[in-house]
PDB file of C-alpha atoms in Angstrom:
ATOM      1  CA  UNK A   1      -3.699 -58.473 189.867  1.00  0.00           C
ATOM      2  CA  UNK A   2      -1.093 -56.239 191.543  1.00  0.00           C
ATOM      3  CA  UNK A   3       2.720 -56.108 191.769  1.00  0.00           C
ATOM      4  CA  UNK A   4       4.179 -58.316 194.517  1.00  0.00           C
ATOM      5  CA  UNK A   5       4.662 -56.364 197.763  1.00  0.00           C
ATOM      6  CA  UNK A   6       7.305 -58.893 198.878  1.00  0.00           C
ATOM      7  CA  UNK A   7       5.925 -58.792 202.407  1.00  0.00           C
ATOM      8  CA  UNK A   8       6.343 -55.025 202.801  1.00  0.00           C
ATOM      9  CA  UNK A   9       3.671 -52.848 204.395  1.00  0.00           C
ATOM     10  CA  UNK A  10       2.330 -49.617 202.902  1.00  0.00           C
ATOM     11  CA  UNK A  11       2.493 -50.868 199.340  1.00  0.00           C
ATOM     12  CA  UNK A  12      -0.242 -52.053 196.954  1.00  0.00           C
ATOM     13  CA  UNK A  13      -3.716 -53.143 197.993  1.00  0.00           C
ATOM     14  CA  UNK A  14      -7.135 -53.293 196.364  1.00  0.00           C
ATOM     15  CA  UNK A  15      -8.047 -54.060 192.732  1.00  0.00           C
ATOM     16  CA  UNK A  16     -11.016 -56.098 193.931  1.00  0.00           C
ATOM     17  CA  UNK A  17     -13.119 -58.325 191.693  1.00  0.00           C
ATOM     18  CA  UNK A  18     -16.692 -57.531 192.696  1.00  0.00           C
ATOM     19  CA  UNK A  19     -20.166 -56.938 191.331  1.00  0.00           C
ATOM     20  CA  UNK A  20     -21.013 -60.308 189.752  1.00  0.00           C
ATOM     21  CA  UNK A  21     -19.527 -63.685 188.848  1.00  0.00           C
ATOM     22  CA  UNK A  22     -16.781 -64.049 186.197  1.00  0.00           C
ATOM     23  CA  UNK A  23     -17.592 -65.371 182.719  1.00  0.00           C
ATOM     24  CA  UNK A  24     -15.982 -68.573 181.418  1.00  0.00           C
ATOM     25  CA  UNK A  25     -15.106 -69.139 177.758  1.00  0.00           C
ATOM     26  CA  UNK A  26     -14.630 -72.913 177.583  1.00  0.00           C
ATOM     27  CA  UNK A  27     -13.514 -72.806 173.930  1.00  0.00           C
ATOM     28  CA  UNK A  28     -10.634 -70.418 174.564  1.00  0.00           C
ATOM     29  CA  UNK A  29     -10.109 -71.559 178.162  1.00  0.00           C
ATOM     30  CA  UNK A  30     -10.495 -67.978 179.362  1.00  0.00           C
ATOM     31  CA  UNK A  31     -11.990 -66.620 182.565  1.00  0.00           C
ATOM     32  CA  UNK A  32     -13.057 -63.003 182.065  1.00  0.00           C
ATOM     33  CA  UNK A  33     -12.908 -60.677 185.050  1.00  0.00           C
ATOM     34  CA  UNK A  34     -13.106 -56.935 185.627  1.00  0.00           C
ATOM     35  CA  UNK A  35     -11.411 -55.130 188.483  1.00  0.00           C
ATOM     36  CA  UNK A  36     -11.751 -52.068 190.693  1.00  0.00           C
ATOM     37  CA  UNK A  37      -9.469 -49.361 192.066  1.00  0.00           C
ATOM     38  CA  UNK A  38      -6.320 -49.713 194.088  1.00  0.00           C
ATOM     39  CA  UNK A  39      -6.861 -48.890 197.769  1.00  0.00           C
ATOM     40  CA  UNK A  40      -3.245 -47.957 198.416  1.00  0.00           C
ATOM     41  CA  UNK A  41      -0.073 -47.594 196.329  1.00  0.00           C
ATOM     42  CA  UNK A  42       3.640 -47.209 197.142  1.00  0.00           C
ATOM     43  CA  UNK A  43       4.912 -43.725 197.951  1.00  0.00           C
ATOM     44  CA  UNK A  44       6.777 -43.389 194.648  1.00  0.00           C
ATOM     45  CA  UNK A  45       3.587 -44.176 192.707  1.00  0.00           C
ATOM     46  CA  UNK A  46       1.604 -41.702 194.802  1.00  0.00           C
ATOM     47  CA  UNK A  47       4.196 -39.014 194.072  1.00  0.00           C
ATOM     48  CA  UNK A  48       4.069 -39.870 190.365  1.00  0.00           C
ATOM     49  CA  UNK A  49       0.300 -39.420 190.405  1.00  0.00           C
ATOM     50  CA  UNK A  50       0.615 -36.036 192.108  1.00  0.00           C
ATOM     51  CA  UNK A  51       3.074 -34.955 189.415  1.00  0.00           C
ATOM     52  CA  UNK A  52       0.691 -36.170 186.709  1.00  0.00           C
ATOM     53  CA  UNK A  53      -2.163 -34.192 188.249  1.00  0.00           C
ATOM     54  CA  UNK A  54      -0.002 -31.062 188.055  1.00  0.00           C
ATOM     55  CA  UNK A  55       0.982 -31.695 184.444  1.00  0.00           C
ATOM     56  CA  UNK A  56      -0.782 -29.928 181.590  1.00  0.00           C
ATOM     57  CA  UNK A  57      -0.287 -32.989 179.360  1.00  0.00           C
ATOM     58  CA  UNK A  58      -0.449 -36.254 181.348  1.00  0.00           C
ATOM     59  CA  UNK A  59       1.447 -39.187 179.860  1.00  0.00           C
ATOM     60  CA  UNK A  60      -0.411 -41.856 177.904  1.00  0.00           C
ATOM     61  CA  UNK A  61      -0.192 -44.654 178.685  1.00  0.00           C
ATOM     62  CA  UNK A  62      -0.134 -43.562 182.313  1.00  0.00           C
ATOM     63  CA  UNK A  63       3.495 -43.615 183.482  1.00  0.00           C
ATOM     64  CA  UNK A  64       2.338 -44.178 187.070  1.00  0.00           C
ATOM     65  CA  UNK A  65       0.689 -47.528 186.303  1.00  0.00           C
ATOM     66  CA  UNK A  66       3.129 -50.429 186.558  1.00  0.00           C
ATOM     67  CA  UNK A  67       2.719 -53.320 184.093  1.00  0.00           C
ATOM     68  CA  UNK A  68       1.429 -55.684 186.811  1.00  0.00           C
ATOM     69  CA  UNK A  69      -1.117 -53.193 188.165  1.00  0.00           C
ATOM     70  CA  UNK A  70      -4.377 -54.378 186.605  1.00  0.00           C
ATOM     71  CA  UNK A  71      -6.747 -52.007 188.396  1.00  0.00           C
ATOM     72  CA  UNK A  72      -9.892 -50.805 186.577  1.00  0.00           C
ATOM     73  CA  UNK A  73      -9.286 -53.374 183.846  1.00  0.00           C
ATOM     74  CA  UNK A  74     -10.943 -56.152 181.861  1.00  0.00           C
ATOM     75  CA  UNK A  75      -8.743 -59.259 181.885  1.00  0.00           C
ATOM     76  CA  UNK A  76      -8.717 -62.750 180.418  1.00  0.00           C
ATOM     77  CA  UNK A  77      -7.191 -65.331 182.764  1.00  0.00           C
ATOM     78  CA  UNK A  78      -6.062 -68.802 181.783  1.00  0.00           C
ATOM     79  CA  UNK A  79      -8.739 -71.236 182.979  1.00  0.00           C
ATOM     80  CA  UNK A  80      -6.163 -73.779 184.176  1.00  0.00           C
ATOM     81  CA  UNK A  81      -3.395 -71.605 185.636  1.00  0.00           C
ATOM     82  CA  UNK A  82      -5.016 -68.253 186.436  1.00  0.00           C
ATOM     83  CA  UNK A  83      -2.277 -66.425 184.531  1.00  0.00           C
ATOM     84  CA  UNK A  84      -3.215 -63.250 182.652  1.00  0.00           C
ATOM     85  CA  UNK A  85      -3.556 -64.158 178.970  1.00  0.00           C
ATOM     86  CA  UNK A  86      -4.636 -60.895 177.372  1.00  0.00           C
ATOM     87  CA  UNK A  87      -5.738 -57.423 178.310  1.00  0.00           C
ATOM     88  CA  UNK A  88      -6.361 -54.203 176.389  1.00  0.00           C
ATOM     89  CA  UNK A  89      -4.089 -51.148 176.645  1.00  0.00           C
ATOM     90  CA  UNK A  90      -6.754 -49.085 178.390  1.00  0.00           C
ATOM     91  CA  UNK A  91      -6.790 -45.452 179.527  1.00  0.00           C
ATOM     92  CA  UNK A  92      -6.642 -46.523 183.197  1.00  0.00           C
ATOM     93  CA  UNK A  93      -9.649 -44.398 184.059  1.00  0.00           C
ATOM     94  CA  UNK A  94     -10.060 -44.092 187.832  1.00  0.00           C
ATOM     95  CA  UNK A  95     -13.392 -45.926 187.947  1.00  0.00           C
ATOM     96  CA  UNK A  96     -14.235 -49.441 189.100  1.00  0.00           C
ATOM     97  CA  UNK A  97     -15.808 -52.127 187.023  1.00  0.00           C
ATOM     98  CA  UNK A  98     -18.647 -53.129 189.335  1.00  0.00           C
ATOM     99  CA  UNK A  99     -19.711 -56.040 187.157  1.00  0.00           C
ATOM    100  CA  UNK A 100     -18.228 -59.028 185.382  1.00  0.00           C
ATOM    101  CA  UNK A 101     -17.730 -58.938 181.600  1.00  0.00           C
ATOM    102  CA  UNK A 102     -20.395 -60.760 179.602  1.00  0.00           C
ATOM    103  CA  UNK A 103     -19.803 -62.825 176.475  1.00  0.00           C
ATOM    104  CA  UNK A 104     -21.710 -62.405 173.223  1.00  0.00           C
ATOM    105  CA  UNK A 105     -21.267 -62.729 169.472  1.00  0.00           C
ATOM    106  CA  UNK A 106     -22.087 -59.750 167.253  1.00  0.00           C
ATOM    107  CA  UNK A 107     -21.900 -58.637 163.644  1.00  0.00           C
ATOM    108  CA  UNK A 108     -18.974 -56.225 163.391  1.00  0.00           C
ATOM    109  CA  UNK A 109     -18.364 -54.696 159.952  1.00  0.00           C
ATOM    110  CA  UNK A 110     -20.236 -57.553 158.316  1.00  0.00           C
ATOM    111  CA  UNK A 111     -18.440 -60.378 160.132  1.00  0.00           C
ATOM    112  CA  UNK A 112     -19.379 -62.340 163.225  1.00  0.00           C
ATOM    113  CA  UNK A 113     -17.046 -61.568 166.127  1.00  0.00           C
ATOM    114  CA  UNK A 114     -16.928 -63.009 169.631  1.00  0.00           C
ATOM    115  CA  UNK A 115     -16.917 -60.166 172.149  1.00  0.00           C
ATOM    116  CA  UNK A 116     -16.690 -59.617 175.859  1.00  0.00           C
ATOM    117  CA  UNK A 117     -18.437 -56.477 177.144  1.00  0.00           C
ATOM    118  CA  UNK A 118     -18.497 -54.644 180.472  1.00  0.00           C
ATOM    119  CA  UNK A 119     -19.784 -51.251 181.581  1.00  0.00           C
ATOM    120  CA  UNK A 120     -17.744 -49.151 183.994  1.00  0.00           C
ATOM    121  CA  UNK A 121     -18.677 -46.735 186.792  1.00  0.00           C
ATOM    122  CA  UNK A 122     -17.249 -44.096 184.444  1.00  0.00           C
ATOM    123  CA  UNK A 123     -20.386 -44.605 182.328  1.00  0.00           C
ATOM    124  CA  UNK A 124     -18.359 -46.128 179.477  1.00  0.00           C
ATOM    125  CA  UNK A 125     -19.170 -49.482 177.896  1.00  0.00           C
ATOM    126  CA  UNK A 126     -16.189 -51.432 176.545  1.00  0.00           C
ATOM    127  CA  UNK A 127     -16.301 -54.246 173.966  1.00  0.00           C
ATOM    128  CA  UNK A 128     -13.193 -56.381 173.442  1.00  0.00           C
ATOM    129  CA  UNK A 129     -12.325 -59.101 170.945  1.00  0.00           C
ATOM    130  CA  UNK A 130     -12.281 -62.409 172.851  1.00  0.00           C
ATOM    131  CA  UNK A 131      -9.472 -63.719 170.646  1.00  0.00           C
ATOM    132  CA  UNK A 132      -6.852 -61.139 171.570  1.00  0.00           C
ATOM    133  CA  UNK A 133      -8.329 -58.534 173.934  1.00  0.00           C
ATOM    134  CA  UNK A 134      -8.206 -55.732 171.362  1.00  0.00           C
ATOM    135  CA  UNK A 135     -10.718 -52.909 171.706  1.00  0.00           C
ATOM    136  CA  UNK A 136     -13.620 -53.212 169.238  1.00  0.00           C
ATOM    137  CA  UNK A 137     -15.678 -50.262 170.470  1.00  0.00           C
ATOM    138  CA  UNK A 138     -16.264 -48.045 173.471  1.00  0.00           C
ATOM    139  CA  UNK A 139     -19.256 -45.819 174.167  1.00  0.00           C
ATOM    140  CA  UNK A 140     -20.130 -43.397 176.938  1.00  0.00           C
ATOM    141  CA  UNK A 141     -23.597 -44.652 177.771  1.00  0.00           C
ATOM    142  CA  UNK A 142     -24.207 -42.030 180.447  1.00  0.00           C
ATOM    143  CA  UNK A 143     -22.691 -39.964 183.254  1.00  0.00           C
ATOM    144  CA  UNK A 144     -20.035 -41.240 185.618  1.00  0.00           C
ATOM    145  CA  UNK A 145     -20.482 -41.334 189.379  1.00  0.00           C
ATOM    146  CA  UNK A 146     -18.982 -42.661 192.595  1.00  0.00           C
ATOM    147  CA  UNK A 147     -21.862 -45.132 192.661  1.00  0.00           C
ATOM    148  CA  UNK A 148     -22.041 -45.439 188.858  1.00  0.00           C
ATOM    149  CA  UNK A 149     -22.288 -45.147 185.867  1.00  0.00           C
ATOM    150  CA  UNK A 150     -22.875 -48.727 184.913  1.00  0.00           C
ATOM    151  CA  UNK A 151     -23.065 -50.974 187.969  1.00  0.00           C
ATOM    152  CA  UNK A 152     -23.892 -54.553 189.033  1.00  0.00           C
ATOM    153  CA  UNK A 153     -24.500 -56.010 185.577  1.00  0.00           C
ATOM    154  CA  UNK A 154     -25.395 -55.374 181.940  1.00  0.00           C
ATOM    155  CA  UNK A 155     -27.422 -57.697 179.679  1.00  0.00           C
ATOM    156  CA  UNK A 156     -27.620 -58.618 176.002  1.00  0.00           C
ATOM    157  CA  UNK A 157     -29.913 -60.223 173.450  1.00  0.00           C
ATOM    158  CA  UNK A 158     -26.938 -60.495 171.030  1.00  0.00           C
ATOM    159  CA  UNK A 159     -28.201 -57.618 168.869  1.00  0.00           C
ATOM    160  CA  UNK A 160     -28.135 -55.057 171.666  1.00  0.00           C
ATOM    161  CA  UNK A 161     -26.271 -54.404 174.908  1.00  0.00           C
ATOM    162  CA  UNK A 162     -28.377 -53.027 177.754  1.00  0.00           C
ATOM    163  CA  UNK A 163     -27.077 -51.222 180.821  1.00  0.00           C
ATOM    164  CA  UNK A 164     -28.298 -49.192 183.721  1.00  0.00           C
ATOM    165  CA  UNK A 165     -26.813 -45.779 184.466  1.00  0.00           C
ATOM    166  CA  UNK A 166     -26.953 -45.098 188.181  1.00  0.00           C
ATOM    167  CA  UNK A 167     -26.116 -41.382 187.858  1.00  0.00           C
ATOM    168  CA  UNK A 168     -25.209 -41.229 191.535  1.00  0.00           C
ATOM    169  CA  UNK A 169     -24.040 -37.621 191.191  1.00  0.00           C
ATOM    170  CA  UNK A 170     -27.309 -36.398 189.616  1.00  0.00           C
ATOM    171  CA  UNK A 171     -25.408 -35.063 186.599  1.00  0.00           C
ATOM    172  CA  UNK A 172     -27.067 -33.913 183.391  1.00  0.00           C
ATOM    173  CA  UNK A 173     -27.866 -37.073 181.403  1.00  0.00           C
ATOM    174  CA  UNK A 174     -28.808 -36.476 177.750  1.00  0.00           C
ATOM    175  CA  UNK A 175     -31.207 -39.145 176.503  1.00  0.00           C
ATOM    176  CA  UNK A 176     -31.159 -40.524 172.959  1.00  0.00           C
ATOM    177  CA  UNK A 177     -32.641 -39.982 170.448  1.00  0.00           C
ATOM    178  CA  UNK A 178     -34.852 -37.352 172.118  1.00  0.00           C
ATOM    179  CA  UNK A 179     -31.966 -35.197 173.483  1.00  0.00           C
ATOM    180  CA  UNK A 180     -34.051 -34.580 176.594  1.00  0.00           C
ATOM    181  CA  UNK A 181     -31.964 -34.037 179.724  1.00  0.00           C
ATOM    182  CA  UNK A 182     -32.544 -35.675 183.093  1.00  0.00           C
ATOM    183  CA  UNK A 183     -30.599 -35.779 186.349  1.00  0.00           C
ATOM    184  CA  UNK A 184     -32.022 -39.156 187.352  1.00  0.00           C
ATOM    185  CA  UNK A 185     -30.650 -42.577 186.545  1.00  0.00           C
ATOM    186  CA  UNK A 186     -31.832 -44.516 183.534  1.00  0.00           C
ATOM    187  CA  UNK A 187     -31.304 -47.331 181.076  1.00  0.00           C
ATOM    188  CA  UNK A 188     -29.486 -47.476 177.747  1.00  0.00           C
ATOM    189  CA  UNK A 189     -29.529 -49.821 174.739  1.00  0.00           C
ATOM    190  CA  UNK A 190     -26.509 -49.980 172.408  1.00  0.00           C
ATOM    191  CA  UNK A 191     -25.884 -51.778 169.138  1.00  0.00           C
ATOM    192  CA  UNK A 192     -23.764 -54.811 170.043  1.00  0.00           C
ATOM    193  CA  UNK A 193     -21.585 -54.528 166.940  1.00  0.00           C
ATOM    194  CA  UNK A 194     -20.803 -50.820 167.005  1.00  0.00           C
ATOM    195  CA  UNK A 195     -21.698 -49.498 170.445  1.00  0.00           C
ATOM    196  CA  UNK A 196     -24.039 -46.910 168.920  1.00  0.00           C
ATOM    197  CA  UNK A 197     -26.673 -45.780 171.414  1.00  0.00           C
ATOM    198  CA  UNK A 198     -30.073 -46.853 170.076  1.00  0.00           C
ATOM    199  CA  UNK A 199     -32.154 -45.423 172.888  1.00  0.00           C
ATOM    200  CA  UNK A 200     -31.950 -44.290 176.481  1.00  0.00           C
ATOM    201  CA  UNK A 201     -34.740 -43.653 178.930  1.00  0.00           C
ATOM    202  CA  UNK A 202     -34.889 -42.008 182.350  1.00  0.00           C
ATOM    203  CA  UNK A 203     -36.026 -43.651 185.556  1.00  0.00           C
ATOM    204  CA  UNK A 204     -39.687 -42.531 185.780  1.00  0.00           C
ATOM    205  CA  UNK A 205     -39.304 -42.321 189.572  1.00  0.00           C
ATOM    206  CA  UNK A 206     -36.721 -39.560 189.070  1.00  0.00           C
ATOM    207  CA  UNK A 207     -34.262 -41.584 191.151  1.00  0.00           C
ATOM    208  CA  UNK A 208     -30.972 -43.401 190.668  1.00  0.00           C
ATOM    209  CA  UNK A 209     -30.977 -46.741 188.794  1.00  0.00           C
ATOM    210  CA  UNK A 210     -28.668 -49.152 190.575  1.00  0.00           C
ATOM    211  CA  UNK A 211     -30.360 -52.485 189.877  1.00  0.00           C
ATOM    212  CA  UNK A 212     -28.743 -54.766 187.267  1.00  0.00           C
ATOM    213  CA  UNK A 213     -30.646 -55.150 184.011  1.00  0.00           C
ATOM    214  CA  UNK A 214     -31.952 -58.371 182.483  1.00  0.00           C
ATOM    215  CA  UNK A 215     -33.458 -59.479 179.175  1.00  0.00           C
ATOM    216  CA  UNK A 216     -36.629 -61.563 178.849  1.00  0.00           C
ATOM    217  CA  UNK A 217     -38.557 -62.842 175.845  1.00  0.00           C
TER     218      UNK A 217
END
């Protein structure tokens, strides 16, 4: 998931796969994973990032991210070889995916589409087309945070995508459709085909919400 260090010290490390187990698409022979941050980068990349931070208009895509650096990404790997088969051209937001992508099928613009969805510690939910990795929708479900954002696992009943929002930084979190504001964690339901937020509710304990969500009949 990272460029080859060729045995040299002080280069790339990190981009862990953590949070929950990968999803397997037997039809397409894909294994879907989501990755975290780099722990260390080469000096030239670190200098590039410092220059970007000083720039009034950072480059997009990020010029500091090498093609083989797949940190903070959703990836499809070949089931037989482990090679990267497809990935979206993302914004490279500095926030881990602390959960594996989940597979579902949804109605998108009147047609059934096979999706893979994951929620990031940035608070954004991302839905990708399983056929080619293209972005179908993205939604900021709630505030970002060092501890999340979305964390440990979302859930779906095919019509909706459900996620927790940890809100580890106790930021203002505007609930929908009430527009009430909380600084606690909470839970969010989104339309699976569009990403539209259908409802969000605060943790009644006025605390963070780190536990993964599940769906039951």
